[in-house]
Amino acid sequence: STTTTSTTTTTAAPRSFLTMKVGKGRSKSSAVKGSTISRENKARLDMAGRRGTKNFVDPNKVFCGNLPYDVNSADLKQWFVEQGVGSNIKSCKVIRDWKTKESKGYGFAMFLDPIYATSAIELMKGRKIKNRFIRLHQGKKKKVDPMLFIKNKDKNKERDEEEALIENAIDSVYDEKQENKKEEEEVDEMGELEGYDPTIINDVSIDDKFLFGDADDDDDDDDDDDDDD
């Protein structure tokens, strides 16, 4: 008998390949896609402004609020050390009243890099210092109260008006003194003239007679001339 052997050929399905396009360099948004801290740090840097300008806010500085009044600068720095970020702290300062020297209940922490400051703000929320919840956030420039500007402007205006009144009063006194001095000089001049000859001042007609003669004498002279004729 003849045995027929059939050979079955199986054709494998074609494989599919995934093609990925890899770009050169880093994406601009790659720095902010890592974590919340990275995004917050970029936002803080954008809001900080340009160094050297009036509105610049140092991204290395963190505001520390709601501090116990018995906490000083050294205590605040030690608290950051206990939280595990002491090596990233440059300095700490608690603000005090310049008269009483007592704490105002807030201060500032200066970090070595903005990313450390951002990490402290994000990771230390809800933590306590001496049984008080500390508030950490980006410090802000103190805005100038427009009403304060108006009040200062009004004060300057009042000061200008007062100065004008004082100047007018001084001018009036000066003019009065000058007028009195002038009158005194005139009186002295009259006194000197009277010292020479009172008749010159009291009776000016004598001068007229001395210079021009008497009118009656002229008439007499005319009569004498008629008689001669």
CSV table of C-alpha atoms in Angstrom, one decimal, residues 52-209:
chain,number,residue,atom,x,y,z
A,52,GLY,CA,16.3,94.6,40.6
A,53,THR,CA,12.9,95.9,39.8
A,54,LYS,CA,10.5,97.6,42.2
A,55,ASN,CA,8.0,94.7,42.3
A,56,PHE,CA,10.5,91.9,42.6
A,57,VAL,CA,9.7,89.3,45.2
A,58,ASP,CA,12.6,87.1,46.2
A,59,PRO,CA,11.6,83.4,45.5
A,60,ASN,CA,14.1,82.2,48.1
A,61,LYS,CA,12.2,84.0,50.9
A,62,VAL,CA,9.3,82.4,52.7
A,63,PHE,CA,6.8,84.1,55.0
A,64,CYS,CA,6.3,82.3,58.3
A,65,GLY,CA,3.1,83.4,60.0
A,66,ASN,CA,1.1,82.5,63.2
A,67,LEU,CA,4.3,82.1,65.2
A,68,PRO,CA,4.1,81.9,69.0
A,69,TYR,CA,5.2,85.2,70.5
A,70,ASP,CA,8.0,83.5,72.5
A,71,VAL,CA,9.7,82.1,69.4
A,72,ASN,CA,12.9,83.9,68.3
A,73,SER,CA,15.0,83.6,65.2
A,74,ALA,CA,17.1,80.8,66.5
A,75,ASP,CA,14.0,78.8,67.5
A,76,LEU,CA,12.5,79.2,64.1
A,77,LYS,CA,15.7,78.0,62.4
A,78,GLN,CA,15.9,75.0,64.8
A,79,TRP,CA,12.3,74.1,63.9
A,80,PHE,CA,13.2,73.9,60.2
A,81,VAL,CA,16.2,71.7,61.2
A,82,GLU,CA,13.8,69.4,63.0
A,83,GLN,CA,11.7,69.2,59.9
A,84,GLY,CA,14.6,67.9,57.9
A,85,VAL,CA,15.3,71.0,55.8
A,86,GLY,CA,17.9,72.7,58.0
A,87,SER,CA,20.7,72.3,55.5
A,88,ASN,CA,18.7,74.2,52.9
A,89,ILE,CA,18.1,77.2,55.2
A,90,LYS,CA,20.3,80.2,54.8
A,91,SER,CA,18.8,82.3,57.6
A,92,CYS,CA,15.7,83.0,59.7
A,93,LYS,CA,14.4,86.2,61.2
A,94,VAL,CA,11.5,86.9,63.5
A,95,ILE,CA,10.1,90.4,63.2
A,96,ARG,CA,9.9,92.5,66.4
A,97,ASP,CA,8.4,95.8,67.4
A,98,TRP,CA,11.1,98.4,67.3
A,99,LYS,CA,9.8,100.0,70.6
A,100,THR,CA,8.8,97.1,72.8
A,101,LYS,CA,11.2,94.6,71.1
A,102,GLU,CA,8.4,92.0,71.3
A,103,SER,CA,7.7,89.6,68.5
A,104,LYS,CA,5.0,90.5,66.0
A,105,GLY,CA,4.1,86.8,65.5
A,106,TYR,CA,5.7,86.4,62.1
A,107,GLY,CA,9.0,86.2,60.4
A,108,PHE,CA,10.9,85.1,57.3
A,109,ALA,CA,13.1,82.1,56.3
A,110,MET,CA,15.7,82.5,53.5
A,111,PHE,CA,16.4,79.4,51.6
A,112,LEU,CA,19.4,78.6,49.4
A,113,ASP,CA,17.3,77.9,46.3
A,114,PRO,CA,13.7,78.6,45.2
A,115,ILE,CA,13.0,74.9,44.9
A,116,TYR,CA,13.7,74.4,48.6
A,117,ALA,CA,11.4,77.2,49.5
A,118,THR,CA,8.6,75.8,47.3
A,119,SER,CA,9.1,72.4,48.8
A,120,ALA,CA,8.9,73.8,52.4
A,121,ILE,CA,5.6,75.6,51.5
A,122,GLU,CA,4.0,72.5,50.0
A,123,LEU,CA,5.3,69.8,52.4
A,124,MET,CA,5.0,71.5,55.7
A,125,LYS,CA,1.3,72.5,55.6
A,126,GLY,CA,-0.5,71.7,58.8
A,127,ARG,CA,2.7,71.4,60.9
A,128,LYS,CA,2.9,73.0,64.3
A,129,ILE,CA,5.6,75.0,66.1
A,130,LYS,CA,4.9,75.0,69.9
A,131,ASN,CA,1.3,73.9,69.4
A,132,ARG,CA,0.5,76.5,66.9
A,133,PHE,CA,0.0,75.8,63.2
A,134,ILE,CA,2.6,77.6,61.2
A,135,ARG,CA,1.6,79.3,57.9
A,136,LEU,CA,4.2,79.3,55.1
A,137,HIS,CA,3.7,81.1,51.9
A,138,GLN,CA,5.3,83.4,49.4
A,139,GLY,CA,5.8,86.9,50.8
A,140,LYS,CA,4.3,89.8,49.0
A,141,LYS,CA,5.2,93.4,48.6
A,142,LYS,CA,3.3,95.7,50.9
A,143,LYS,CA,0.9,97.8,48.8
A,144,VAL,CA,0.8,101.5,49.3
A,145,ASP,CA,-2.6,102.7,50.6
A,146,PRO,CA,-3.9,105.3,48.2
A,147,MET,CA,-5.8,107.1,51.1
A,148,LEU,CA,-2.4,107.4,52.8
A,149,PHE,CA,-1.0,109.1,49.7
A,150,ILE,CA,-4.0,111.5,49.7
A,151,LYS,CA,-3.5,112.3,53.4
A,152,ASN,CA,0.1,113.0,52.9
A,153,LYS,CA,-0.7,115.2,49.9
A,154,ASP,CA,-3.2,117.1,52.1
A,155,LYS,CA,-0.6,117.5,54.8
A,156,ASN,CA,1.8,118.9,52.3
A,157,LYS,CA,-0.8,121.3,51.0
A,158,GLU,CA,-1.6,122.4,54.6
A,159,ARG,CA,2.1,122.8,55.2
A,160,ASP,CA,2.5,124.9,52.1
A,161,GLU,CA,-0.4,127.1,53.2
A,162,GLU,CA,1.1,127.6,56.6
A,163,GLU,CA,4.4,128.5,55.1
A,164,ALA,CA,2.7,131.0,52.8
A,165,LEU,CA,1.0,132.6,55.8
A,166,ILE,CA,4.2,132.8,57.7
A,167,GLU,CA,6.0,134.4,54.8
A,168,ASN,CA,3.2,136.9,54.4
A,169,ALA,CA,3.4,137.8,58.1
A,170,ILE,CA,7.2,138.2,57.9
A,171,ASP,CA,6.8,140.4,54.8
A,172,SER,CA,4.2,142.5,56.6
A,173,VAL,CA,6.4,143.0,59.7
A,174,TYR,CA,9.3,143.9,57.4
A,175,ASP,CA,7.3,146.4,55.5
A,176,GLU,CA,6.0,148.0,58.7
A,177,LYS,CA,9.5,148.2,60.1
A,178,GLN,CA,10.7,149.8,56.8
A,179,GLU,CA,7.9,152.3,57.0
A,180,ASN,CA,8.6,153.2,60.6
A,181,LYS,CA,12.2,153.6,59.8
A,182,LYS,CA,11.4,156.0,57.0
A,183,GLU,CA,9.2,158.0,59.2
A,184,GLU,CA,11.9,158.2,61.8
A,185,GLU,CA,14.4,159.4,59.3
A,186,GLU,CA,12.0,162.1,58.1
A,187,VAL,CA,11.5,163.2,61.7
A,188,ASP,CA,15.2,163.3,62.3
A,189,GLU,CA,15.7,165.3,59.1
A,190,MET,CA,13.1,167.9,60.2
A,191,GLY,CA,14.7,168.1,63.6
A,192,GLU,CA,18.1,168.9,62.1
A,193,LEU,CA,16.6,171.6,60.0
A,194,GLU,CA,14.8,173.2,63.0
A,195,GLY,CA,18.1,173.1,64.9
A,196,TYR,CA,19.6,175.5,62.4
A,197,ASP,CA,16.9,178.1,62.2
A,198,PRO,CA,13.3,177.6,63.4
A,199,THR,CA,12.1,180.6,61.5
A,200,ILE,CA,13.0,178.8,58.3
A,201,ILE,CA,10.6,176.0,59.1
A,202,ASN,CA,7.9,178.0,60.9
A,203,ASP,CA,7.6,181.0,58.7
A,204,VAL,CA,8.5,180.6,55.1
A,205,SER,CA,7.3,184.2,54.3
A,206,ILE,CA,10.6,185.5,55.7
A,207,ASP,CA,12.4,183.9,52.9
A,208,ASP,CA,10.0,185.4,50.5
A,209,LYS,CA,10.7,188.8,51.9
